[in-house]
Amino acid sequence: MAIFDDVVAQMTEAMKAKDAPRLAALRGIRAAFLNETKKDNSKSLADDVCIGLLRRLEKQRNESIEAFEAAGRPDRAAEEQAELVVIQEFLPRLADDAKTRAWVAEAIAATQASKPGDVGRVMAAVMKAHKGDVDGNLAKRIASELLGA
């Protein structure tokens, strides 16, 4: 089942179960999907477009959680965390630290990077080869570490 259709189906289940927090998160996801469909006048979205939107929503939630915790609002941070859990249900799992480290090492060898200034070239190679499978922040941290930045 496509991600778009899966979100709609789970919305129905959340309504029947009267699960208000989950329903609110699913409605937010669906709203983001519908806004994207309006851009190109389509009825549905391809899974890769949905994943891109979900990654953006995930990043927004993570930033909101940090901001609410810094502002001393643990109640709002908990709400954002609950939405983040729902968003992550629809995302494919990212590579773990060991696999990311191996991919970064391969990219360093392929680009012949040797100094901290080459992090950009390494990141470009990693993201091109493994887009959607790797966390960019983790890959950048590992690349900087391996290149001695």
XYZ file of N, CA and C in Angstrom:
447
model
N 0.843 -1.171 0.000
C 0.000 0.000 0.000
C 0.893 1.241 0.000
N 0.538 2.232 -0.790
C 1.304 3.465 -0.863
C 1.222 4.208 0.472
N 2.235 4.981 0.764
C 2.278 5.708 2.031
C 1.069 6.628 2.162
N 0.730 7.324 1.083
C -0.413 8.248 1.094
C -1.683 7.508 1.499
N -1.924 6.365 0.875
C -3.125 5.576 1.175
C -3.069 4.985 2.582
N -1.883 4.616 3.018
C -1.717 4.051 4.352
C -2.057 5.088 5.429
N -1.655 6.332 5.207
C -1.972 7.403 6.162
C -3.477 7.583 6.271
N -4.158 7.596 5.122
C -5.617 7.757 5.120
C -6.287 6.586 5.842
N -5.818 5.367 5.588
C -6.395 4.187 6.239
C -6.178 4.237 7.753
N -4.999 4.658 8.169
C -4.727 4.734 9.604
C -5.499 5.866 10.272
N -5.810 6.909 9.502
C -6.667 7.973 10.042
C -8.033 7.409 10.407
N -8.573 6.589 9.524
C -9.879 5.972 9.778
C -9.826 5.109 11.032
N -8.763 4.320 11.164
C -8.602 3.473 12.346
C -8.496 4.312 13.619
N -7.756 5.427 13.548
C -7.598 6.294 14.718
C -8.928 6.941 15.101
N -9.733 7.279 14.096
C -11.059 7.845 14.380
C -11.932 6.824 15.095
N -11.928 5.597 14.595
C -12.737 4.539 15.205
C -12.279 4.237 16.627
N -10.976 4.294 16.855
C -10.421 4.007 18.174
C -10.477 5.225 19.105
N -10.905 6.367 18.561
C -10.973 7.622 19.320
C -9.611 7.990 19.927
N -8.575 7.774 19.137
C -7.202 8.090 19.539
C -6.869 9.495 19.029
N -7.230 10.510 19.809
C -7.113 11.906 19.377
C -5.679 12.347 19.063
N -4.682 12.045 19.907
C -3.321 12.495 19.581
C -2.797 11.886 18.276
N -3.045 10.606 18.077
C -2.604 9.938 16.846
C -3.344 10.510 15.642
N -4.634 10.742 15.799
C -5.435 11.300 14.716
C -4.930 12.686 14.331
N -4.589 13.497 15.316
C -4.071 14.838 15.031
C -2.768 14.765 14.235
N -1.885 13.849 14.619
C -0.620 13.691 13.900
C -0.860 13.216 12.470
N -1.760 12.253 12.301
C -2.068 11.738 10.962
C -2.715 12.813 10.096
N -3.553 13.641 10.693
C -4.166 14.743 9.940
C -3.108 15.739 9.479
N -2.119 15.982 10.326
C -1.025 16.872 9.941
C -0.230 16.315 8.770
N 0.021 15.015 8.808
C 0.740 14.358 7.710
C -0.081 14.446 6.429
N -1.363 14.126 6.542
C -2.238 14.154 5.367
C -2.326 15.569 4.794
N -2.381 16.569 5.654
C -2.434 17.959 5.191
C -1.177 18.308 4.392
N -0.015 17.865 4.870
C 1.230 18.114 4.135
C 1.189 17.426 2.774
N 0.660 16.194 2.741
C 0.546 15.465 1.477
C -0.409 16.181 0.524
N -1.548 16.624 1.036
C -2.536 17.291 0.184
C -2.009 18.616 -0.349
N -1.265 19.347 0.470
C -0.658 20.592 -0.011
C 0.297 20.311 -1.165
N 1.018 19.214 -1.075
C 1.951 18.845 -2.149
C 1.195 18.427 -3.413
N 0.070 17.732 -3.258
C -0.690 17.316 -4.442
C -1.272 18.521 -5.164
N -1.569 19.575 -4.422
C -2.120 20.785 -5.044
C -1.095 21.483 -5.923
N 0.178 21.289 -5.622
C 1.236 21.917 -6.414
C 1.259 21.394 -7.842
N 1.012 20.085 -8.008
C 1.062 19.510 -9.355
C -0.280 18.923 -9.799
N -1.359 19.276 -9.104
C -2.719 18.849 -9.471
C -2.847 17.340 -9.671
N -2.281 16.570 -8.752
C -2.399 15.118 -8.843
C -3.315 14.611 -7.736
N -3.756 13.380 -7.872
C -4.651 12.782 -6.882
C -3.883 12.126 -5.736
N -2.683 11.641 -6.029
C -1.892 10.949 -5.026
C -0.423 11.323 -5.211
N 0.413 10.851 -4.316
C 1.839 11.146 -4.378
C 2.644 9.857 -4.453
N 3.766 9.927 -5.138
C 4.686 8.789 -5.174
C 5.321 8.637 -3.793
N 5.716 7.426 -3.465
C 6.285 7.166 -2.144
C 7.549 7.983 -1.876
N 8.379 8.205 -2.899
C 9.603 8.970 -2.665
C 9.294 10.420 -2.298
N 8.242 10.992 -2.882
C 7.822 12.350 -2.532
C 7.281 12.358 -1.101
N 6.496 11.348 -0.764
C 5.950 11.229 0.598
C 7.074 11.116 1.623
N 8.081 10.335 1.309
C 9.202 10.163 2.234
C 9.937 11.484 2.426
N 10.118 12.235 1.344
C 10.749 13.550 1.462
C 9.953 14.482 2.369
N 8.636 14.480 2.199
C 7.778 15.304 3.055
C 7.838 14.839 4.507
N 7.829 13.533 4.709
C 7.897 12.997 6.069
C 9.231 13.335 6.734
N 10.316 13.303 5.973
C 11.626 13.676 6.525
C 11.602 15.140 6.967
N 10.962 15.995 6.144
C 10.862 17.410 6.494
C 10.035 17.587 7.774
N 8.913 16.868 7.879
C 8.086 16.930 9.087
C 8.860 16.420 10.305
N 9.646 15.359 10.099
C 10.459 14.802 11.181
C 11.462 15.842 11.679
N 12.107 16.524 10.746
C 13.085 17.542 11.114
C 12.410 18.684 11.874
N 11.229 19.105 11.415
C 10.493 20.165 12.102
C 10.150 19.754 13.527
N 9.704 18.522 13.698
C 9.338 18.051 15.041
C 10.562 18.010 15.951
N 11.689 17.539 15.432
C 12.909 17.499 16.247
C 13.324 18.901 16.689
N 13.236 19.871 15.768
C 13.575 21.249 16.113
C 12.598 21.803 17.144
N 11.320 21.482 16.997
C 10.310 21.950 17.951
C 10.546 21.362 19.335
N 10.889 20.080 19.375
C 11.155 19.429 20.659
C 12.305 20.130 21.373
N 13.386 20.409 20.643
C 14.531 21.098 21.241
C 14.133 22.477 21.748
N 13.354 23.213 20.946
C 12.943 24.564 21.334
C 12.050 24.540 22.569
N 11.105 23.618 22.620
C 10.210 23.541 23.772
C 10.961 23.123 25.035
N 11.917 22.210 24.896
C 12.694 21.802 26.065
C 13.561 22.952 26.564
N 14.129 23.716 25.631
C 14.948 24.863 26.016
C 14.103 25.947 26.683
N 12.843 26.055 26.274
C 11.944 27.066 26.837
C 11.270 26.585 28.119
N 11.569 25.368 28.544
C 10.978 24.844 29.767
C 9.525 24.437 29.617
N 9.174 23.912 28.449
C 7.796 23.472 28.186
C 7.776 21.976 27.891
N 7.985 21.137 28.903
C 8.029 19.695 28.667
C 6.700 19.125 28.175
N 5.589 19.783 28.506
C 4.285 19.311 28.043
C 4.172 19.416 26.528
N 4.589 20.550 25.972
C 4.541 20.734 24.516
C 5.582 19.849 23.828
N 6.739 19.668 24.468
C 7.768 18.788 23.909
C 7.244 17.362 23.824
N 6.475 16.937 24.818
C 5.907 15.583 24.813
C 4.890 15.424 23.685
N 4.097 16.468 23.421
C 3.135 16.419 22.311
C 3.862 16.272 20.978
N 4.919 17.057 20.810
C 5.706 16.984 19.573
C 6.366 15.613 19.442
N 6.820 15.059 20.554
C 7.448 13.733 20.545
C 6.444 12.677 20.108
N 5.202 12.799 20.575
C 4.159 11.844 20.184
C 3.896 11.929 18.681
N 3.871 13.147 18.133
C 3.686 13.308 16.689
C 4.874 12.739 15.931
N 6.072 12.939 16.462
C 7.284 12.428 15.823
C 7.253 10.907 15.716
N 6.763 10.245 16.742
C 6.667 8.781 16.728
C 5.748 8.328 15.598
N 4.624 9.015 15.412
C 3.686 8.662 14.339
C 4.334 8.896 12.976
N 5.018 10.012 12.815
C 5.686 10.323 11.543
C 6.719 9.248 11.216
N 7.495 8.835 12.215
C 8.562 7.864 11.985
C 8.042 6.477 11.641
N 6.783 6.189 11.941
C 6.201 4.898 11.563
C 6.169 4.719 10.047
N 6.066 5.807 9.316
C 5.935 5.745 7.864
C 7.274 5.882 7.145
N 8.336 6.170 7.884
C 9.648 6.362 7.278
C 10.451 5.068 7.279
N 11.214 4.834 6.210
C 12.117 3.682 6.226
C 13.239 3.944 7.237
N 13.752 2.906 7.812
C 14.813 3.047 8.808
C 16.103 3.507 8.131
N 16.803 4.420 8.808
C 18.085 4.896 8.303
C 19.185 3.931 8.728
N 20.293 4.007 8.015
C 21.433 3.137 8.319
C 21.978 3.453 9.710
N 22.493 2.435 10.367
C 23.063 2.633 11.696
C 24.457 3.257 11.585
N 25.064 3.508 12.721
C 26.356 4.180 12.779
C 27.439 3.409 12.024
N 27.492 2.090 12.196
C 28.540 1.279 11.565
C 28.419 1.295 10.040
N 27.202 1.135 9.546
C 26.999 1.123 8.099
C 27.302 2.508 7.509
N 26.873 3.555 8.204
C 27.148 4.918 7.740
C 28.645 5.169 7.718
N 29.336 4.710 8.751
C 30.791 4.881 8.816
C 31.467 4.176 7.632
N 30.985 2.989 7.265
C 31.551 2.259 6.126
C 31.304 3.022 4.825
N 30.099 3.559 4.657
C 29.786 4.316 3.440
C 30.630 5.583 3.342
N 30.836 6.256 4.469
C 31.657 7.469 4.471
C 33.103 7.110 4.138
N 33.606 6.017 4.685
C 34.977 5.582 4.387
C 35.130 5.264 2.896
N 34.112 4.609 2.316
C 34.138 4.333 0.871
C 34.170 5.632 0.078
N 33.366 6.602 0.486
C 33.305 7.879 -0.220
C 34.623 8.637 -0.099
N 35.264 8.545 1.053
C 36.565 9.196 1.236
C 37.587 8.574 0.291
N 37.568 7.254 0.179
C 38.488 6.573 -0.735
C 38.173 6.924 -2.188
N 36.895 6.964 -2.531
C 36.495 7.239 -3.915
C 36.821 8.669 -4.333
N 36.669 9.617 -3.409
C 36.927 11.022 -3.751
C 38.364 11.430 -3.459
N 39.141 10.522 -2.885
C 40.531 10.774 -2.501
C 40.639 11.990 -1.581
N 39.680 12.104 -0.686
C 39.672 13.203 0.272
C 40.740 12.960 1.327
N 41.412 14.045 1.735
C 42.473 13.878 2.721
C 42.505 14.984 3.769
N 41.773 16.057 3.539
C 41.815 17.168 4.491
C 40.399 17.583 4.890
N 40.271 18.288 5.995
C 38.943 18.681 6.475
C 38.124 19.479 5.458
N 38.766 20.169 4.568
C 38.061 20.944 3.550
C 37.355 20.086 2.515
N 37.633 18.791 2.502
C 37.021 17.876 1.531
C 35.715 17.259 2.024
N 35.242 17.674 3.186
C 34.014 17.109 3.750
C 32.846 17.273 2.779
N 32.768 18.400 2.116
C 31.675 18.652 1.168
C 31.655 17.646 0.024
N 32.826 17.346 -0.533
C 32.894 16.359 -1.620
C 32.506 14.976 -1.130
N 32.954 14.631 0.069
C 32.618 13.327 0.649
C 31.113 13.238 0.882
N 30.535 14.287 1.447
C 29.093 14.304 1.713
C 28.298 14.190 0.416
N 28.749 14.878 -0.624
C 28.056 14.799 -1.915
C 28.062 13.364 -2.430
N 29.193 12.686 -2.304
C 29.296 11.301 -2.768
C 28.415 10.370 -1.943
N 28.421 10.542 -0.628
C 27.613 9.684 0.251
C 26.129 9.891 -0.032
N 25.703 11.141 -0.101
C 24.278 11.430 -0.286
C 23.801 10.998 -1.671
N 24.664 11.111 -2.668
C 24.277 10.681 -4.011
C 24.091 9.166 -4.058
N 24.990 8.450 -3.418
C 24.945 6.986 -3.457
C 23.884 6.397 -2.529
N 23.587 7.082 -1.431
C 22.721 6.477 -0.408
C 21.609 7.411 0.055
N 21.122 8.266 -0.821
C 20.065 9.210 -0.447
C 18.847 8.453 0.073
N 18.327 8.906 1.192
C 17.168 8.262 1.787
C 17.520 7.129 2.731
N 18.760 6.651 2.649
C 19.183 5.545 3.512
C 20.101 6.002 4.639
N 20.588 7.235 4.547
C 21.581 7.703 5.502
C 21.136 9.033 6.109
N 21.435 9.206 7.392
C 21.172 10.461 8.087
C 22.313 11.414 7.742
N 21.997 12.516 7.097
C 23.010 13.466 6.656
C 23.843 14.030 7.795
N 23.201 14.320 8.922
C 23.938 14.869 10.064
C 24.945 13.865 10.612
N 24.540 12.618 10.697
C 25.441 11.570 11.174
C 26.600 11.390 10.196
N 26.300 11.359 8.902
C 27.346 11.184 7.890
C 28.339 12.342 7.934
N 27.842 13.555 8.112
C 28.732 14.720 8.168
C 29.633 14.649 9.399
N 29.063 14.249 10.531
C 29.851 14.134 11.759
C 30.960 13.093 11.582
N 30.619 11.963 10.972
C 31.607 10.897 10.760
C 32.671 11.342 9.762
N 32.251 12.013 8.681
C 33.213 12.487 7.682
C 34.184 13.482 8.311
N 33.667 14.396 9.109
C 34.531 15.374 9.779
C 35.504 14.679 10.724
N 35.009 13.683 11.423
C 35.837 12.920 12.363
C 36.951 12.176 11.622
N 36.598 11.510 10.516
C 37.587 10.723 9.773
C 38.605 11.596 9.044
N 38.192 12.810 8.666
C 39.107 13.709 7.963
C 39.842 14.643 8.924
N 39.568 14.501 10.192
C 40.284 15.280 11.198
C 39.845 16.720 11.314
N 38.590 16.989 11.019
C 38.100 18.373 11.125
C 37.740 18.709 12.553
